[in-house]
Tab-separated table of C-alpha atoms in Angstrom:
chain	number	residue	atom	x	y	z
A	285	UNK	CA	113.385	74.725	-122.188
A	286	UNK	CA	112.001	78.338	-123.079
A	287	UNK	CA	114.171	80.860	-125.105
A	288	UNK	CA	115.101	84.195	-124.472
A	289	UNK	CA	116.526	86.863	-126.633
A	290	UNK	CA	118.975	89.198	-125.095
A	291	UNK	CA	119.058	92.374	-126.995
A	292	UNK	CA	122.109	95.151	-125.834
A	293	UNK	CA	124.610	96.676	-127.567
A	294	UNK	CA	126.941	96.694	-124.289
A	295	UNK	CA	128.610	93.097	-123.997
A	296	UNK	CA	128.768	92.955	-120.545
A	297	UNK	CA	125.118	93.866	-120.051
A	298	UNK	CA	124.689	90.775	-122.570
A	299	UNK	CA	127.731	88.729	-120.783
A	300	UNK	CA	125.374	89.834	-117.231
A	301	UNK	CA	122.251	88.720	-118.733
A	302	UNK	CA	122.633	85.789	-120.483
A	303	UNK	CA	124.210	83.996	-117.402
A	304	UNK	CA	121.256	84.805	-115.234
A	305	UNK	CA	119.035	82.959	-117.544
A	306	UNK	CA	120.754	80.183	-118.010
A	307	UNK	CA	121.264	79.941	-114.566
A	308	UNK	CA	117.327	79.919	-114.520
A	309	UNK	CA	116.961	76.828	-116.882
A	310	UNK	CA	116.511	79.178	-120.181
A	311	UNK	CA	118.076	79.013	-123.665
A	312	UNK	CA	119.374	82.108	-124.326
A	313	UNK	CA	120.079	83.700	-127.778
A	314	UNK	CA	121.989	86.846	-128.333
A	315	UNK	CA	121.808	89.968	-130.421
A	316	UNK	CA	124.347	93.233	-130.276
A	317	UNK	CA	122.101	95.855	-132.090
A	318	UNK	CA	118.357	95.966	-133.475
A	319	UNK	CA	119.061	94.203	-136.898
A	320	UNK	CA	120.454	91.407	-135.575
A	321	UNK	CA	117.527	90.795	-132.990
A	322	UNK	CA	114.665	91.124	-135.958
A	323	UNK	CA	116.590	88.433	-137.604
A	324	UNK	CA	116.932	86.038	-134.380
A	325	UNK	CA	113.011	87.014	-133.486
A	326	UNK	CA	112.333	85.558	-136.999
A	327	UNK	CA	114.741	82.716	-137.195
A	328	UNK	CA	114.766	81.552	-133.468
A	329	UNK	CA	111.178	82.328	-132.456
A	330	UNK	CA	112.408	83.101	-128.824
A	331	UNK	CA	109.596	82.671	-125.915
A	332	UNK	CA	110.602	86.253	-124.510
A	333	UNK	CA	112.871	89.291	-125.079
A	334	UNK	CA	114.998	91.396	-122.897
A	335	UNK	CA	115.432	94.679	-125.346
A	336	UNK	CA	117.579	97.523	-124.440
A	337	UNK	CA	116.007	100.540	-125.621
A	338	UNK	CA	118.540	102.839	-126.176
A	339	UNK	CA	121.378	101.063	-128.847
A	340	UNK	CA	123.371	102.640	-131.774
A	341	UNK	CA	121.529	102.345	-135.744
A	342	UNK	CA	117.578	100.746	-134.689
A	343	UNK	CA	117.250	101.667	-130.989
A	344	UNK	CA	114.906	98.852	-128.759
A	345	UNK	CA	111.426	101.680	-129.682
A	346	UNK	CA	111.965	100.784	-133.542
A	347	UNK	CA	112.842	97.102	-132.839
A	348	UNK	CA	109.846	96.823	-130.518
A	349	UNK	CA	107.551	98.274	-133.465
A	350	UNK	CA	108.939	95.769	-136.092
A	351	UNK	CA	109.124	92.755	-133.495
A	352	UNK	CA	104.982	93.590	-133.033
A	353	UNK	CA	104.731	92.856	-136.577
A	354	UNK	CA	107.089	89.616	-136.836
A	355	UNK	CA	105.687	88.105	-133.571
A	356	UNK	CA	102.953	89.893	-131.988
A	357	UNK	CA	102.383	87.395	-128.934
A	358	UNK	CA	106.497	87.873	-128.086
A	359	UNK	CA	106.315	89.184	-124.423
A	360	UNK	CA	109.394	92.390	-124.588
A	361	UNK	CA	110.858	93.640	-121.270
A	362	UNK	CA	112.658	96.685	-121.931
A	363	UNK	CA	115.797	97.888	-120.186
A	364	UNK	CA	116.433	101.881	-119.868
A	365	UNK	CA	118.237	103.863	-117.709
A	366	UNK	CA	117.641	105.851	-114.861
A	367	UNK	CA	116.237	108.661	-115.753
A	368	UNK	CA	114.779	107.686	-119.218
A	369	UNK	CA	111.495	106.453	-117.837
A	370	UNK	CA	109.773	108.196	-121.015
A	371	UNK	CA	110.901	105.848	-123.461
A	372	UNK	CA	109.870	102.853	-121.059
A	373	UNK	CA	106.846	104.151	-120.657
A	374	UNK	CA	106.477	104.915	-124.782
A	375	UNK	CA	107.328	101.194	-125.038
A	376	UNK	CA	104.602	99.796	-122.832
A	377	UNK	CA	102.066	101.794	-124.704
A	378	UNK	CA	103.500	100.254	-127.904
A	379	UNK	CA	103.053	96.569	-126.355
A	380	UNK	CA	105.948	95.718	-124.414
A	381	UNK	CA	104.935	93.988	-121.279
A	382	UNK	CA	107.720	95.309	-119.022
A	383	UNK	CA	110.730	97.340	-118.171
A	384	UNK	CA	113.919	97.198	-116.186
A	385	UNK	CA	115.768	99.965	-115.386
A	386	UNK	CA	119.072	100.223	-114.920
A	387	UNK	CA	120.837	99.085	-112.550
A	388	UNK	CA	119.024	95.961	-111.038
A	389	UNK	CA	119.367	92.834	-109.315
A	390	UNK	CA	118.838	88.999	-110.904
A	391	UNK	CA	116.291	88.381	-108.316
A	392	UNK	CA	114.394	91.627	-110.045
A	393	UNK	CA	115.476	90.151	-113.961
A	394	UNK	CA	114.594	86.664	-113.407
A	395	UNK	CA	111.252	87.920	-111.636
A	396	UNK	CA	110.184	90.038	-114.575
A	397	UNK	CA	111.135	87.555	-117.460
A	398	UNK	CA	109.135	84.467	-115.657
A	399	UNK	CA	106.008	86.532	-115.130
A	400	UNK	CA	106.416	87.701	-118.916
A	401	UNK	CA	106.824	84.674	-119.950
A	402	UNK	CA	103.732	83.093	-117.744
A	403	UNK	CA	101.780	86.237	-119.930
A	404	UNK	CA	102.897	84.112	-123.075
A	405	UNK	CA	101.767	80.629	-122.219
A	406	UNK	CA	98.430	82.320	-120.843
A	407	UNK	CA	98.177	84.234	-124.047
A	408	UNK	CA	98.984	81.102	-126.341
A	409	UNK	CA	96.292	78.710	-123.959
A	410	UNK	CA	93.651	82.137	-125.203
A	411	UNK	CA	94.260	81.255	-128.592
A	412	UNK	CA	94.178	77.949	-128.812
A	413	UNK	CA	91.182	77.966	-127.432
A	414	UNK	CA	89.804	80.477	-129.512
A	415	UNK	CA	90.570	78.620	-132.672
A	416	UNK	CA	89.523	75.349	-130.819
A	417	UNK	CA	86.239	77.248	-130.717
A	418	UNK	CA	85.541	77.813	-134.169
A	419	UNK	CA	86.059	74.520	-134.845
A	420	UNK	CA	83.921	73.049	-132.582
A	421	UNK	CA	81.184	75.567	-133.486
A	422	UNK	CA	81.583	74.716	-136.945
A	423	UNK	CA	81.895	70.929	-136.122
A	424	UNK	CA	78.343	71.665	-134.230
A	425	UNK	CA	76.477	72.957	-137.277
A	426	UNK	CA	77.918	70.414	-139.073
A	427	UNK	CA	75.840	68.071	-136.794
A	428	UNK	CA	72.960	69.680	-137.416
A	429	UNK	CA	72.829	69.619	-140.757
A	430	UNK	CA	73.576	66.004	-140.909
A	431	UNK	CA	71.420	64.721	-138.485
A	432	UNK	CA	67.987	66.498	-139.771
A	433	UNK	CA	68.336	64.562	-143.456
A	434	UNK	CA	70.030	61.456	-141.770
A	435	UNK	CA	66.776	60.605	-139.514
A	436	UNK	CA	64.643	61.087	-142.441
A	437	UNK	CA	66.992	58.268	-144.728
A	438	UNK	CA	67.244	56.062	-141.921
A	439	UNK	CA	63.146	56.797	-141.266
A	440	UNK	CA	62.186	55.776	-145.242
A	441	UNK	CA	65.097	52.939	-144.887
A	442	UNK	CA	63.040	51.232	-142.051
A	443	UNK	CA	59.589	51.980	-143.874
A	444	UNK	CA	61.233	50.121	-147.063
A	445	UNK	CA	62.124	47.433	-145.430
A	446	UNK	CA	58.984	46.673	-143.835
A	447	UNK	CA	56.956	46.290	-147.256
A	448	UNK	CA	59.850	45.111	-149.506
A	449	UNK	CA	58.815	41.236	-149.598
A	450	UNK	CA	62.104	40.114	-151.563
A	451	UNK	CA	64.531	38.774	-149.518
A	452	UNK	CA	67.394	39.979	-150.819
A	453	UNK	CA	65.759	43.179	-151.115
A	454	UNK	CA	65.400	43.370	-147.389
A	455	UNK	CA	68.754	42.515	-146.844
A	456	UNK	CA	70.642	45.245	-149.027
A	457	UNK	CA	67.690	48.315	-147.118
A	458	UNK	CA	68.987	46.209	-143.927
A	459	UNK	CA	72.424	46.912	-144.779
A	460	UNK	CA	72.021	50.379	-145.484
A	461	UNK	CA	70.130	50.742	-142.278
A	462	UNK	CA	73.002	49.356	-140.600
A	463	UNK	CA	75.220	52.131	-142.391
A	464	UNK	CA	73.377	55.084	-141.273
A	465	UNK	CA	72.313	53.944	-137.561
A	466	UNK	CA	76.921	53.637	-138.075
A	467	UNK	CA	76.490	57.502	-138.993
A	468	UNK	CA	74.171	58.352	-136.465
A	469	UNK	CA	76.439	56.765	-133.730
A	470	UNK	CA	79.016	58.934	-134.958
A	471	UNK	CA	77.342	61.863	-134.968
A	472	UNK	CA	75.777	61.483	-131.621
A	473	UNK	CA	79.506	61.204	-130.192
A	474	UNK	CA	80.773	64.349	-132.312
A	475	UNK	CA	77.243	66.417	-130.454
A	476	UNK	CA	79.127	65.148	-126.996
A	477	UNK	CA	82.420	66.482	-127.961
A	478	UNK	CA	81.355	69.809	-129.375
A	479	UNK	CA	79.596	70.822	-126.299
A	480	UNK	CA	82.353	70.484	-123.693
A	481	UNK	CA	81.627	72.010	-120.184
A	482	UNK	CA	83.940	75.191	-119.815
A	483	UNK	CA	85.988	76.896	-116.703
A	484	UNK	CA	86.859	80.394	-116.170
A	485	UNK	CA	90.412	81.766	-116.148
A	486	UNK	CA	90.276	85.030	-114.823
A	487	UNK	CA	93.683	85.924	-117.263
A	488	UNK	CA	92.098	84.077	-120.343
A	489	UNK	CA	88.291	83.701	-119.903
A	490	UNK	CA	86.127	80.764	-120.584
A	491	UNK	CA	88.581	77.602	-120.982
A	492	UNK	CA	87.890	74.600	-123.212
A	493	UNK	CA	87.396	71.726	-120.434
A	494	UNK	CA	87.955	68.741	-122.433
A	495	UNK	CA	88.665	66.657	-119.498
A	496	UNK	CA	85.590	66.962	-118.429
């Protein structure tokens, strides 16, 4: 069930909101003024935000520029009224994927909050795949390095074995060559997983296709 956070100093506004979401499958967690909403950003990591931007003490502008540092991958939609299309526009520019402005319909609310919150799960697929990226690459010259002294061992374990004339001899060099052909298996299947095929997300990019 994704969370929202319903930031506006108005109760009814919150009252309006909050059953439109839930209506709409959401959690919803609620905040009367800025401080309040840095805390529940923090404490209930909420999937999106609906932020009124102008509120008594921290208005939704100052929350906004704290809320980038706490979470910077929290989609915001502000709300503003009519005629304060400045401060909506301010917000965008400081990372805030959307604004409503006042007054407007749940079909427009619950429109706006779905789309910001497909920008999340697009933007958290984009990282995950970035880190599962580095590992892979590092996984890869891992590989290499291995497998260039590996061949050699297992290359002087077969040589050994063919001139060693003890039998017991033989059968500890056989042993080992048992343990690194083991290695080499291994190996061979870590090459095939660190060079997955890929698909293109025109939101994202190149995507991991480990079904592939």
């Amino acid at each position: 069930m994704p969370k929202a956070l319903v930031v506006d100093d108005e109760p009814d506004m919150r009252w309006l909101l909050e059953q439109v979401l839930r209506d709409q499958g959401f959690e919803v967690v609620l905040a009367e003024d800025g401080h309040v909403a840095l805390k529940q950003i923090t404490l209930e990591t909420p999937d999106v935000a609906l932020l009124d931007i102008k509120m008594p003490g921290l208005d939704g502008i100052q929350v906004l520029e704290q809320a980038n540092a706490v979470n910077p991958h929290l989609p915001v939609v502000m709300i503003t009224a009519y005629g304060d299309l400045g401060s909506a526009v301010q917000a965008i520019r400081l990372g805030a994927y959307d604004y409503l402005t006042k007054p407007f319909d749940n079909d427009e609310i619950v429109f706006t909050v779905k789309r910001a919150l497909e920008k999340r799960e697009l933007e958290t697929a984009r990282i995950k795949t970035a880190k599962l990226a580095t590992v892979l690459e590092a996984a890869r010259a891992l590989s290499h390095e291995i497998n260039n002294p590996l061949g050699a061992i297992l290359g002087y374990a077969q040589l050994l074995e063919e001139e060693l004339t003890d039998a017991g001899a033989r059968e500890k060099v056989k042993v080992i060559i048992e343990r690194v052909e083991r290695i080499a298996w291994v190996i061979r299947r870590l090459s095939a997983i660190v060079n997955p095929a890929t698909t293109f997300c025109p939101e994202i990019g190149p995507m991991l296709d480990l079904d592939g």
